[in-house]
Coordinates of C-alpha atoms and ligand atoms in Angstrom, one line a residue:
M1 CA -10.1 -35.0 15.3
G2 CA -8.2 -38.2 15.3
D3 CA -8.0 -40.6 18.2
A4 CA -5.0 -41.7 20.2
G5 CA -2.5 -41.7 17.3
G6 CA -0.2 -38.8 16.3
P7 CA -2.2 -36.5 14.0
V8 CA -0.8 -36.1 10.5
V9 CA -2.4 -34.1 7.7
G10 CA -1.5 -36.3 4.8
A11 CA -1.7 -36.4 1.1
S12 CA -5.1 -38.0 1.1
G13 CA -6.5 -35.8 3.8
V14 CA -7.6 -33.0 1.6
E15 CA -7.9 -32.1 -2.0
G16 CA -5.5 -30.1 -4.0
T17 CA -1.7 -29.8 -3.9
T18 CA -1.5 -26.1 -3.2
G19 CA -4.4 -25.7 -0.9
V20 CA -4.2 -25.2 2.8
G21 CA -3.5 -28.6 4.2
G22 CA -2.8 -30.0 0.8
A23 CA -0.1 -32.6 0.2
S24 CA 2.6 -29.9 -0.1
G25 CA 0.8 -27.4 2.1
V26 CA 0.6 -26.8 5.9
G27 CA 0.4 -30.5 6.5
G28 CA 3.4 -31.8 4.7
A29 CA 5.5 -34.4 6.4
S30 CA 7.3 -31.9 8.5
G31 CA 4.4 -29.5 8.8
V32 CA 2.1 -28.7 11.7
G33 CA 0.9 -32.2 12.1
G34 CA 3.9 -34.0 10.6
A35 CA 5.3 -37.2 12.0
S36 CA 8.0 -35.3 13.7
G37 CA 5.9 -32.2 14.6
V38 CA 3.2 -31.6 17.1
G39 CA 1.7 -35.0 16.7
G40 CA 4.9 -37.0 17.0
A41 CA 5.4 -39.6 19.7
S42 CA 5.9 -37.1 22.4
G43 CA 3.5 -34.4 20.9
V44 CA 0.0 -33.5 21.6
G45 CA -2.0 -36.7 21.6
G46 CA 0.9 -38.7 20.3
A47 CA 0.8 -42.1 22.0
S48 CA 2.6 -44.4 19.6
G49 CA 4.3 -42.2 17.1
S50 CA 2.5 -44.0 14.3
A51 CA 1.2 -41.7 11.6
R52 CA -2.6 -41.1 11.7
M53 CA -4.6 -38.6 9.8
I54 CA -5.9 -35.4 11.2
D55 CA -9.5 -35.5 10.3
A56 CA -9.9 -32.1 8.7
L57 CA -13.1 -31.3 7.0
P58 CA -12.8 -32.1 3.4
L59 CA -12.5 -29.3 0.9
P60 CA -14.2 -29.4 -2.5
A61 CA -12.4 -30.9 -5.4
G62 CA -10.2 -28.4 -7.1
F63 CA -10.2 -26.0 -4.1
T64 CA -7.5 -23.4 -4.3
S65 CA -6.6 -21.2 -1.3
Y66 CA -5.9 -17.5 -1.5
T67 CA -2.7 -16.9 -3.5
W68 CA -0.7 -13.7 -3.4
A69 CA 1.2 -12.5 -6.4
A70 CA 4.9 -13.3 -6.4
T71 CA 7.0 -11.3 -3.9
V72 CA 9.7 -8.8 -5.0
E73 CA 12.4 -11.2 -3.8
E74 CA 10.9 -14.2 -5.7
V75 CA 10.7 -12.2 -8.9
A76 CA 14.1 -10.7 -8.5
E77 CA 15.6 -14.2 -8.1
R78 CA 13.5 -15.8 -10.9
H79 CA 14.6 -13.3 -13.4
G80 CA 18.1 -12.4 -12.2
L81 CA 17.1 -8.8 -11.3
S82 CA 18.0 -6.7 -8.2
V83 CA 15.1 -6.2 -5.8
E84 CA 15.4 -2.5 -6.4
H85 CA 14.4 -3.1 -10.0
V86 CA 11.2 -4.9 -9.1
L87 CA 8.0 -2.8 -8.9
K88 CA 4.8 -4.2 -7.5
F89 CA 1.6 -3.1 -9.2
D90 CA -0.5 -5.9 -7.7
Q91 CA -1.9 -5.0 -4.3
N92 CA -4.4 -2.2 -4.9
T93 CA -2.8 -0.2 -2.1
P94 CA -1.6 3.4 -2.3
P95 CA 2.1 3.9 -3.0
L96 CA 2.8 5.6 0.3
P97 CA 1.5 4.7 3.7
G98 CA -1.2 6.5 5.7
I99 CA 0.1 8.5 8.6
P100 CA -1.1 7.7 12.1
Q101 CA -3.0 10.7 13.5
V102 CA -2.6 9.6 17.1
P103 CA 0.4 9.4 19.4
L104 CA 1.1 5.7 19.6
A105 CA 3.1 5.8 22.9
E106 CA -0.1 5.2 24.9
S107 CA -1.1 2.1 23.0
L108 CA 2.5 0.8 23.0
A109 CA 2.7 1.2 26.8
R110 CA -0.3 -1.2 27.1
L111 CA 0.9 -4.0 24.9
N112 CA 0.2 -6.5 27.8
E113 CA -3.5 -5.7 27.7
Y114 CA -6.2 -6.8 25.3
P115 CA -8.0 -4.3 23.2
D116 CA -11.4 -3.0 24.3
G117 CA -13.4 -6.1 23.2
Q118 CA -16.3 -3.8 22.3
Y119 CA -14.2 -1.6 20.1
R120 CA -16.5 1.2 21.0
E121 CA -14.2 4.1 19.9
L122 CA -13.5 2.4 16.5
R123 CA -17.2 1.5 16.0
E124 CA -18.3 5.1 16.8
A125 CA -15.7 6.5 14.4
A126 CA -16.8 4.1 11.7
A127 CA -20.5 4.8 12.2
A128 CA -19.8 8.6 11.9
Y129 CA -17.6 8.1 8.8
V130 CA -20.3 6.2 6.9
G131 CA -23.0 8.7 7.9
S132 CA -26.7 8.2 7.4
D133 CA -27.3 8.3 11.2
T134 CA -25.7 4.9 11.5
G135 CA -25.5 3.7 15.1
W136 CA -22.2 2.3 16.5
E137 CA -23.9 -1.0 17.3
Q138 CA -24.5 -1.4 13.6
V139 CA -20.8 -1.7 13.0
V140 CA -18.8 -4.9 13.3
V141 CA -15.0 -4.7 13.2
G142 CA -12.6 -7.3 11.8
A143 CA -9.0 -7.8 10.8
G144 CA -9.5 -6.3 7.4
A145 CA -12.5 -6.7 5.1
D146 CA -11.2 -10.2 4.5
D147 CA -12.0 -11.2 8.1
L148 CA -15.5 -9.9 7.6
I149 CA -16.0 -11.8 4.4
L150 CA -15.1 -15.0 6.3
L151 CA -17.4 -13.9 9.1
C152 CA -20.3 -13.3 6.8
A153 CA -19.7 -16.8 5.3
R154 CA -19.6 -18.5 8.6
T155 CA -22.7 -16.6 9.8
F156 CA -24.9 -17.3 6.7
L157 CA -23.3 -20.2 4.8
G158 CA -22.8 -23.9 5.5
P159 CA -23.4 -27.3 4.0
G160 CA -26.5 -27.3 1.9
R161 CA -26.4 -23.6 1.3
R162 CA -25.4 -21.7 -1.8
A163 CA -23.8 -18.4 -2.6
A164 CA -24.0 -16.4 -5.8
I165 CA -20.8 -15.0 -7.2
T166 CA -20.5 -13.2 -10.6
G167 CA -16.9 -13.2 -11.9
P168 CA -14.3 -12.0 -12.4
T169 CA -14.4 -10.7 -8.9
Y170 CA -12.5 -10.9 -5.6
S171 CA -11.4 -14.5 -5.1
L172 CA -12.1 -14.5 -1.3
Y173 CA -15.9 -14.7 -1.9
R174 CA -15.4 -18.2 -3.4
I175 CA -12.9 -19.2 -0.9
A176 CA -15.0 -18.1 2.1
T177 CA -18.0 -19.9 0.6
Q178 CA -16.2 -23.1 0.1
L179 CA -14.5 -23.0 3.5
A180 CA -18.0 -22.7 5.0
G181 CA -18.9 -25.9 3.2
A182 CA -21.4 -24.2 0.9
E183 CA -21.7 -24.3 -2.9
H184 CA -21.4 -21.4 -5.2
A185 CA -22.9 -20.6 -8.6
E186 CA -23.4 -17.5 -10.8
T187 CA -27.2 -17.4 -10.5
V188 CA -28.8 -15.4 -7.8
E189 CA -32.0 -17.4 -7.9
G190 CA -32.3 -19.5 -4.8
A191 CA -29.0 -18.3 -3.4
D192 CA -28.7 -17.9 0.4
L193 CA -26.1 -15.2 0.1
I194 CA -25.1 -13.0 -2.8
W195 CA -21.6 -11.6 -2.9
R196 CA -21.2 -8.2 -4.7
C197 CA -18.1 -6.1 -5.0
N198 CA -18.9 -2.4 -5.8
P199 CA -16.9 -1.0 -7.4
N200 CA -15.8 -4.4 -8.6
N201 CA -12.3 -5.7 -8.2
P202 CA -10.7 -6.3 -10.8
T203 CA -13.0 -4.9 -13.5
G204 CA -13.7 -1.5 -11.8
E205 CA -17.4 -1.7 -12.8
V206 CA -19.9 0.2 -10.7
T207 CA -23.4 -1.0 -10.0
P208 CA -26.0 1.6 -9.0
A209 CA -26.8 1.4 -5.3
A210 CA -30.5 1.3 -6.3
D211 CA -29.9 -2.0 -8.2
L212 CA -28.2 -3.6 -5.2
V213 CA -31.0 -2.5 -2.8
E214 CA -33.6 -3.8 -5.3
L215 CA -31.7 -7.1 -5.5
A216 CA -31.9 -7.4 -1.7
R217 CA -35.5 -6.2 -1.3
A218 CA -36.7 -8.6 -4.0
R219 CA -35.2 -11.5 -2.0
P220 CA -35.8 -10.9 1.7
G221 CA -34.5 -14.3 2.6
T222 CA -31.2 -13.9 0.9
V223 CA -28.3 -12.0 2.4
V224 CA -26.7 -9.5 0.0
V225 CA -23.1 -8.6 1.0
V226 CA -21.8 -5.6 -0.8
D227 CA -18.1 -5.2 -0.5
E228 CA -17.3 -1.4 -0.8
A229 CA -13.6 -1.7 -0.4
Y230 CA -13.0 0.8 -3.2
I231 CA -16.1 3.1 -2.6
E232 CA -13.9 6.1 -1.8
F233 CA -12.8 6.1 -5.4
G234 CA -16.3 6.5 -6.8
G235 CA -19.7 4.8 -7.0
E236 CA -22.6 5.2 -4.6
S237 CA -22.7 3.5 -1.2
I238 CA -25.6 1.4 -0.1
V239 CA -25.2 2.6 3.5
P240 CA -28.3 4.9 3.4
F241 CA -30.5 1.9 2.7
L242 CA -29.2 -0.5 5.4
A243 CA -31.7 0.4 8.1
G244 CA -34.6 -0.5 5.9
T245 CA -33.1 -3.5 4.4
P246 CA -32.1 -6.1 7.1
N247 CA -30.7 -8.6 4.5
L248 CA -28.1 -6.0 3.3
I249 CA -24.5 -5.9 4.7
V250 CA -21.8 -3.5 3.6
L251 CA -18.1 -4.1 4.0
R252 CA -15.5 -1.4 4.3
T253 CA -11.7 -1.4 4.7
L254 CA -8.9 0.9 5.9
S255 CA -6.5 -0.8 3.4
K256 CA -7.3 1.1 0.2
A257 CA -8.0 4.8 0.3
F258 CA -6.6 5.2 3.8
G259 CA -3.3 3.4 3.2
F260 CA -3.4 1.2 6.3
A261 CA -3.4 -2.3 4.8
A262 CA -0.7 -3.4 7.2
L263 CA -2.9 -2.6 10.2
R264 CA -5.6 -5.0 9.1
V265 CA -8.7 -3.0 9.9
G266 CA -12.1 -3.4 8.2
F267 CA -15.7 -3.2 9.3
A268 CA -19.1 -4.3 8.3
V269 CA -22.3 -2.2 8.7
A270 CA -25.8 -3.6 8.7
A271 CA -29.2 -3.1 10.3
P272 CA -28.9 -3.6 14.1
A273 CA -30.3 -7.1 14.2
T274 CA -28.1 -8.3 11.3
A275 CA -25.0 -6.7 12.8
A276 CA -25.9 -8.5 16.0
L277 CA -25.8 -11.8 14.2
L278 CA -22.3 -11.1 13.0
E279 CA -21.2 -9.7 16.3
Q280 CA -22.2 -13.0 18.0
R281 CA -19.9 -14.9 15.8
R282 CA -16.8 -12.6 15.5
A283 CA -13.5 -13.4 17.2
P284 CA -13.1 -11.8 20.7
A285 CA -10.4 -9.3 19.6
P286 CA -9.7 -9.4 15.9
V287 CA -8.1 -5.9 15.7
A288 CA -4.9 -5.0 17.6
A289 CA -5.3 -2.1 20.0
P290 CA -2.8 0.2 18.3
A291 CA -4.4 -0.5 14.9
A292 CA -7.9 0.2 16.3
R293 CA -6.7 3.6 17.7
I294 CA -5.0 4.6 14.4
A295 CA -8.0 3.5 12.4
A296 CA -10.5 5.4 14.7
A297 CA -8.5 8.6 14.4
A298 CA -8.2 8.2 10.6
L299 CA -12.0 7.6 10.3
R300 CA -12.8 10.6 12.5
E301 CA -10.6 12.9 10.3
P302 CA -10.0 11.3 6.9
R303 CA -7.0 12.9 5.2
F304 CA -6.6 11.1 1.9
D305 CA -6.7 13.0 -1.3
L306 CA -7.7 10.7 -4.1
A307 CA -8.0 13.2 -6.9
P308 CA -4.3 12.7 -8.0
T309 CA -4.8 8.9 -8.1
I310 CA -8.0 9.2 -10.1
A311 CA -6.3 11.6 -12.6
E312 CA -3.4 9.3 -12.9
R313 CA -5.7 6.3 -13.5
E314 CA -7.2 8.1 -16.5
R315 CA -3.8 9.1 -17.8
V316 CA -2.6 5.5 -17.7
R317 CA -5.8 4.1 -19.1
V318 CA -5.9 6.6 -22.0
A319 CA -2.2 5.8 -22.8
L320 CA -3.1 2.0 -22.9
V321 CA -6.1 2.5 -25.0
A322 CA -4.1 4.6 -27.5
A323 CA -1.6 1.8 -27.7
G324 CA -4.4 -0.6 -28.7
W325 CA -5.1 -2.3 -25.3
D326 CA -8.6 -3.0 -24.2
A327 CA -8.6 -1.0 -20.9
P328 CA -12.2 -0.1 -20.0
V329 CA -13.4 2.8 -17.9
V330 CA -12.9 1.8 -14.2
T331 CA -13.5 3.1 -10.7
G332 CA -10.8 2.3 -8.2
N333 CA -7.1 2.7 -7.8
F334 CA -6.3 0.3 -10.6
V335 CA -6.6 -0.2 -14.3
W336 CA -8.1 -3.3 -15.8
V337 CA -6.7 -4.6 -19.1
R338 CA -8.7 -7.4 -20.8
S339 CA -6.4 -9.7 -22.7
G340 CA -5.9 -13.4 -23.4
E341 CA -2.1 -12.9 -23.8
P342 CA 0.2 -14.0 -21.0
L343 CA 0.9 -10.4 -20.1
A344 CA 1.6 -10.9 -16.5
E345 CA 4.4 -13.3 -17.3
R346 CA 5.9 -11.0 -19.8
L347 CA 5.8 -8.0 -17.4
E348 CA 7.2 -10.1 -14.6
S349 CA 10.3 -11.0 -16.6
E350 CA 10.9 -7.2 -16.6
G351 CA 10.4 -6.9 -12.9
L352 CA 6.9 -5.6 -13.1
I353 CA 4.4 -7.5 -10.9
V354 CA 0.7 -7.2 -11.8
R355 CA -2.3 -9.2 -10.7
R356 CA -3.2 -11.9 -13.2
F357 CA -6.7 -13.2 -14.0
P358 CA -7.8 -15.6 -16.7
Q359 CA -9.6 -12.6 -18.4
G360 CA -6.7 -10.1 -18.2
I361 CA -4.5 -8.2 -15.8
R362 CA -5.1 -5.6 -13.1
I363 CA -2.6 -2.9 -12.6
T364 CA -2.5 -1.0 -9.4
L365 CA -1.5 2.6 -9.8
R366 CA 1.8 3.7 -8.3
R367 CA 3.6 7.1 -8.7
P368 CA 3.2 8.6 -12.2
S369 CA 6.9 8.1 -13.0
E370 CA 6.7 4.5 -12.0
N371 CA 3.5 3.9 -14.0
D372 CA 5.4 5.2 -17.0
I373 CA 7.9 2.3 -16.7
L374 CA 4.9 -0.1 -16.9
L375 CA 3.3 1.8 -19.8
R376 CA 6.5 1.6 -21.8
A377 CA 6.8 -2.1 -21.1
L378 CA 3.4 -2.5 -22.6
G379 CA 4.4 -0.5 -25.7
A380 CA 2.3 2.5 -24.6
E381 CA 3.6 6.1 -24.9
P382 CA 3.0 7.8 -21.5
G383 CA 1.0 11.0 -22.0
P384 CA 2.2 14.2 -20.2
R385 CA 1.8 13.9 -16.5
G386 CA 0.7 16.6 -14.1
G387 CA 2.9 17.2 -11.1
R388 CA 6.6 16.9 -11.0
S389 CA 8.0 13.5 -10.2
A390 CA 10.7 11.2 -11.4
T391 CA 11.8 7.6 -10.8
V392 CA 15.5 6.7 -11.1
V393 CA 16.6 3.1 -11.2
R394 CA 20.3 2.6 -11.0
T395 CA 22.5 -0.5 -10.7
T396 CA 26.2 -0.7 -10.5
T397 CA 28.5 -3.4 -9.2
E398 CA 28.5 -1.6 -5.9
T399 CA 24.9 -0.6 -5.4
A400 CA 21.4 -1.0 -6.7
L401 CA 18.7 1.6 -6.0
R402 CA 15.4 2.9 -6.9
I403 CA 14.2 6.4 -6.0
T404 CA 10.8 7.9 -6.7
L405 CA 10.6 11.6 -5.9
D406 CA 7.5 13.7 -6.1
L407 CA 8.1 17.4 -5.6
D408 CA 4.4 18.2 -5.1
G409 CA 3.9 15.6 -2.3
S410 CA 3.0 16.0 1.3
G411 CA 6.3 15.2 2.9
Q412 CA 5.8 11.5 3.2
A413 CA 8.9 9.3 2.9
R414 CA 9.6 5.6 2.8
V415 CA 13.4 5.2 2.9
A416 CA 15.3 1.9 3.3
T417 CA 19.0 2.2 2.4
G418 CA 20.3 -0.2 5.0
I419 CA 21.9 2.7 6.9
G420 CA 19.4 3.8 9.6
F421 CA 20.8 7.3 10.1
L422 CA 20.8 8.0 6.4
D423 CA 17.1 6.9 6.2
H424 CA 16.4 9.3 9.1
L425 CA 18.1 12.2 7.3
L426 CA 16.4 11.6 4.0
T427 CA 13.1 11.3 5.8
L428 CA 13.6 14.6 7.6
M429 CA 14.7 16.3 4.4
S430 CA 11.7 15.2 2.4
F431 CA 9.4 16.1 5.2
H432 CA 10.8 19.7 5.3
A433 CA 10.9 19.9 1.5
G434 CA 7.3 18.7 1.2
F435 CA 8.5 16.0 -1.1
D436 CA 7.2 12.4 -1.3
L437 CA 10.2 10.1 -1.4
D438 CA 10.3 6.4 -1.9
C439 CA 13.9 5.2 -1.8
L440 CA 15.1 1.6 -1.7
A441 CA 18.8 0.9 -1.9
G442 CA 20.9 -2.1 -1.4
G443 CA 24.7 -1.8 -1.5
D444 CA 28.0 -3.3 -0.6
L445 CA 27.5 -2.4 3.1
D446 CA 29.7 -5.3 3.9
V447 CA 32.6 -3.3 2.4
D448 CA 31.4 0.0 4.0
E449 CA 28.6 2.5 3.6
H450 CA 30.6 4.8 1.2
H451 CA 29.1 3.7 -2.1
T452 CA 25.5 3.5 -0.8
V453 CA 25.7 7.0 0.7
E454 CA 27.2 8.5 -2.4
D455 CA 25.0 6.8 -4.9
V456 CA 21.8 7.5 -3.0
L457 CA 22.5 11.2 -2.8
A458 CA 23.7 11.4 -6.4
S459 CA 20.6 9.6 -7.6
L460 CA 18.4 11.8 -5.5
G461 CA 20.0 14.7 -7.3
T462 CA 19.2 13.0 -10.7
A463 CA 15.6 12.5 -9.6
L464 CA 15.4 16.2 -8.6
A465 CA 16.8 17.3 -11.9
Q466 CA 14.3 15.0 -13.8
A467 CA 11.4 16.1 -11.7
L468 CA 12.2 19.8 -12.3
G469 CA 12.1 19.3 -16.0
T470 CA 12.7 22.6 -17.8
R471 CA 12.9 24.4 -14.4
E472 CA 10.4 26.9 -15.7
G473 CA 8.0 28.5 -13.3
V474 CA 9.9 27.7 -10.1
A475 CA 10.9 30.3 -7.4
R476 CA 14.5 29.2 -8.1
Y477 CA 16.1 30.4 -4.8
G478 CA 15.6 29.1 -1.3
S479 CA 17.4 29.5 1.9
A480 CA 16.9 28.6 5.6
V481 CA 18.6 28.8 9.0
V482 CA 17.6 25.9 11.2
P483 CA 18.5 25.5 14.8
M484 CA 18.6 22.2 16.6
D485 CA 19.2 22.7 20.3
E486 CA 22.9 23.9 20.4
A487 CA 23.5 23.2 16.7
R488 CA 22.7 25.6 13.8
A489 CA 22.6 25.0 10.1
I490 CA 22.3 27.4 7.1
A491 CA 21.3 26.1 3.6
A492 CA 20.9 28.1 0.4
V493 CA 19.9 26.7 -3.0
D494 CA 19.8 28.1 -6.5
L495 CA 18.0 25.7 -8.9
V496 CA 19.2 27.3 -12.1
R497 CA 21.8 25.2 -13.8
R498 CA 25.0 26.2 -12.1
P499 CA 26.2 23.0 -10.4
H500 CA 28.3 24.1 -7.5
A501 CA 28.5 23.0 -3.8
E502 CA 29.9 24.6 -0.7
I503 CA 29.5 22.2 2.1
A504 CA 31.0 23.0 5.6
L505 CA 29.9 20.7 8.3
A506 CA 31.8 20.9 11.5
F507 CA 31.7 17.6 13.4
T508 CA 33.3 16.7 16.7
G509 CA 33.4 13.0 16.1
D510 CA 33.6 10.4 13.2
R511 CA 30.2 8.7 13.1
V512 CA 26.6 8.9 14.0
G513 CA 25.0 5.4 14.1
G514 CA 26.0 3.5 11.0
L515 CA 27.1 6.6 9.1
A516 CA 30.7 7.9 8.7
L517 CA 30.3 11.6 8.8
S518 CA 33.2 12.3 6.5
L519 CA 31.1 10.8 3.6
L520 CA 28.4 13.5 3.8
P521 CA 30.2 16.6 2.3
H522 CA 31.2 14.6 -0.8
A523 CA 27.7 13.0 -1.1
L524 CA 26.0 16.4 -0.8
Q525 CA 28.4 17.6 -3.5
R526 CA 27.3 14.7 -5.8
F527 CA 23.7 15.6 -5.0
A528 CA 24.3 19.2 -6.2
M529 CA 26.2 18.1 -9.3
E530 CA 23.5 15.6 -10.4
A531 CA 20.7 18.0 -9.6
G532 CA 22.5 20.7 -11.6
C533 CA 22.1 23.3 -9.0
T534 CA 24.0 25.4 -6.4
V535 CA 23.9 24.1 -2.9
H536 CA 25.5 25.8 0.2
V537 CA 25.2 24.1 3.5
E538 CA 27.0 25.1 6.7
A539 CA 26.4 23.6 10.1
S540 CA 28.1 23.3 13.4
G541 CA 27.3 22.5 17.0
L542 CA 28.4 20.2 19.9
D543 CA 26.3 17.1 19.1
D544 CA 27.0 15.6 15.6
H545 CA 23.6 14.1 15.5
H546 CA 22.1 17.6 15.9
V547 CA 24.5 19.1 13.4
V548 CA 23.6 16.7 10.6
E549 CA 19.9 16.8 11.3
A550 CA 19.9 20.6 11.3
A551 CA 21.8 20.5 8.0
F552 CA 19.3 18.2 6.3
K553 CA 16.3 20.0 7.7
A554 CA 17.7 23.3 6.4
L555 CA 18.4 21.8 3.0
G556 CA 14.8 20.5 2.9
Q557 CA 13.4 23.9 3.8
A558 CA 15.6 25.7 1.2
L559 CA 14.5 23.2 -1.4
R560 CA 10.9 23.7 -0.5
Q561 CA 11.1 27.4 -1.3
A562 CA 13.2 26.9 -4.4
V563 CA 10.9 24.4 -6.1
A564 CA 7.7 26.4 -5.2
P565 CA 5.8 27.9 -8.1
G566 CA 7.3 31.3 -8.9
G567 CA 5.6 32.7 -12.0
A568 CA 6.0 32.0 -15.6
G569 CA 9.3 31.2 -17.4
I570 CA 12.8 30.9 -15.9
R571 CA 13.6 33.4 -13.1
S572 CA 16.8 34.7 -14.5
T573 CA 17.7 38.0 -16.1
K574 CA 19.5 35.8 -18.7
G575 CA 16.2 34.1 -19.5
A576 CA 17.8 30.7 -19.5
A577 CA 18.3 27.9 -17.0
Ligands
LIG1 N1 -12.4 -6.7 -0.7 C1 -11.8 -6.4 -1.9 C2 -12.7 -6.2 -3.0 C3 -10.4 -6.3 -2.0 O1 -9.9 -6.1 -3.2 C4 -9.6 -6.6 -0.9 C5 -8.1 -6.6 -1.0 N2 -7.5 -6.7 -2.2 C6 -10.2 -6.8 0.3 C7 -11.6 -6.8 0.4 C8 -9.4 -7.1 1.5 O2 -9.3 -5.9 2.3 P1 -8.6 -5.9 3.7 O3 -7.2 -5.5 3.5 O4 -9.4 -4.9 4.5 O5 -8.7 -7.3 4.2

């Protein structure tokens, strides 16, 4: 690094304008090393205050750092849309989060301590998960597969070495190679390391495991890193061949099938001696302790069900092909559309964010009703979808919201209305109804919560009506009595189209948290009217929090019974809904 002067990463320090440390990047005039920053007159090493250059290692000409697709907020602002209108199809993550299968209190009570630096529990769980008698010492953990890509690069690449990358593929292989100071080319001949993604992102192509093993065995001096980030969706793992092939490394992640991208957990598996090389070079504690615990529990008992995603992928792909798009067969939780048109730009102007590549676009699958919005934007006619789900997008001058409701879900909810207690109630209700609910709402909360509460419940009713479709084949009636300590609620539902609501909630006070309780009867009425069904809810008790919770739980339980399959046709002596 520099000498006595104040360090400044300047325009001439590195290549590229958008790269890390580029002229407009980290090291801009006011950035980390800016004249007024760390390296200023009184900063680290700043003796005179005169601008000197931090002597960062040069990056190759034209280097570009990792770039994410635009954020929801950016796209909303750029195209004059509300954030609730913007849907992200770019991250190859599942639409709803994985559920931690361990109580977190214990981890959270130890936030002052470092994780177990050996990560024994996580490594044992990962070894058992990948099978093939893998030993825990063959597993190396990292902050996502990304961290392990960088670890492989710094273990096996450097100046004078070369990696083989066949594109289009995951951009981090090139970035990691270049950051290590190595070259990259397409040809595998003479390469020190070969990056392979299987199934491949973004094309969804699968390479037979035998071909990858053959590639490695034919070149014992070359490391072959096989990134199996999407292997749960299909394709054959190379794990069974690791022990006998020391130059083979496999990478796995908890970000895709497991739905834990925010936790940042990935792992590499290799023959013991190769794993040891990586282990020597890894950071002391790359995975946070709570993340490691959640990941270990999930690996011990994986709970994901990928069949619906895979079926949905085919439904979307077939609809695109029928509309004339070049959408090849893929393995993964995404669809690949080959096209030279500026499709990503076009979709973005409608609030639909996809991943763009020079060769086409990659569309991550969301909920079926959300995928239909994207299909229509591409001029494709969505085919019939299995399951019962709906997406409602609604904007008024008072509120903007998006609700995706899946009646055949597993009770997972992601609710953000800006009113914490309403989020809590909708989460409870979906859990007890067995619905998956994704609800994002922004409203004029600066006025009061009235419009948001009413519009959210009304739109939830609309979503329920749409998801029910013809209402054929459902049980129709549901009822529940739910106690909550001293409070007790009764709910009864009839789904056949007789919109009517009887709501009697006996409160002792005015508010719970940010929610005025007087809004609830009216909002539940709107729910019943929009859903086109009869809803009775009665609840009373001493604690208003308990009263409302019991009411929403009871409504959830009643809905669960009413939407359950109940034989053919419409369950009415009139024969009509
Ligand atoms: N490998 C591939 C092929 C990917 O597509 C991604 C993420 N898009 C990653 C690795 C990164 O995974 P992680 O979240 O575990 O860092």
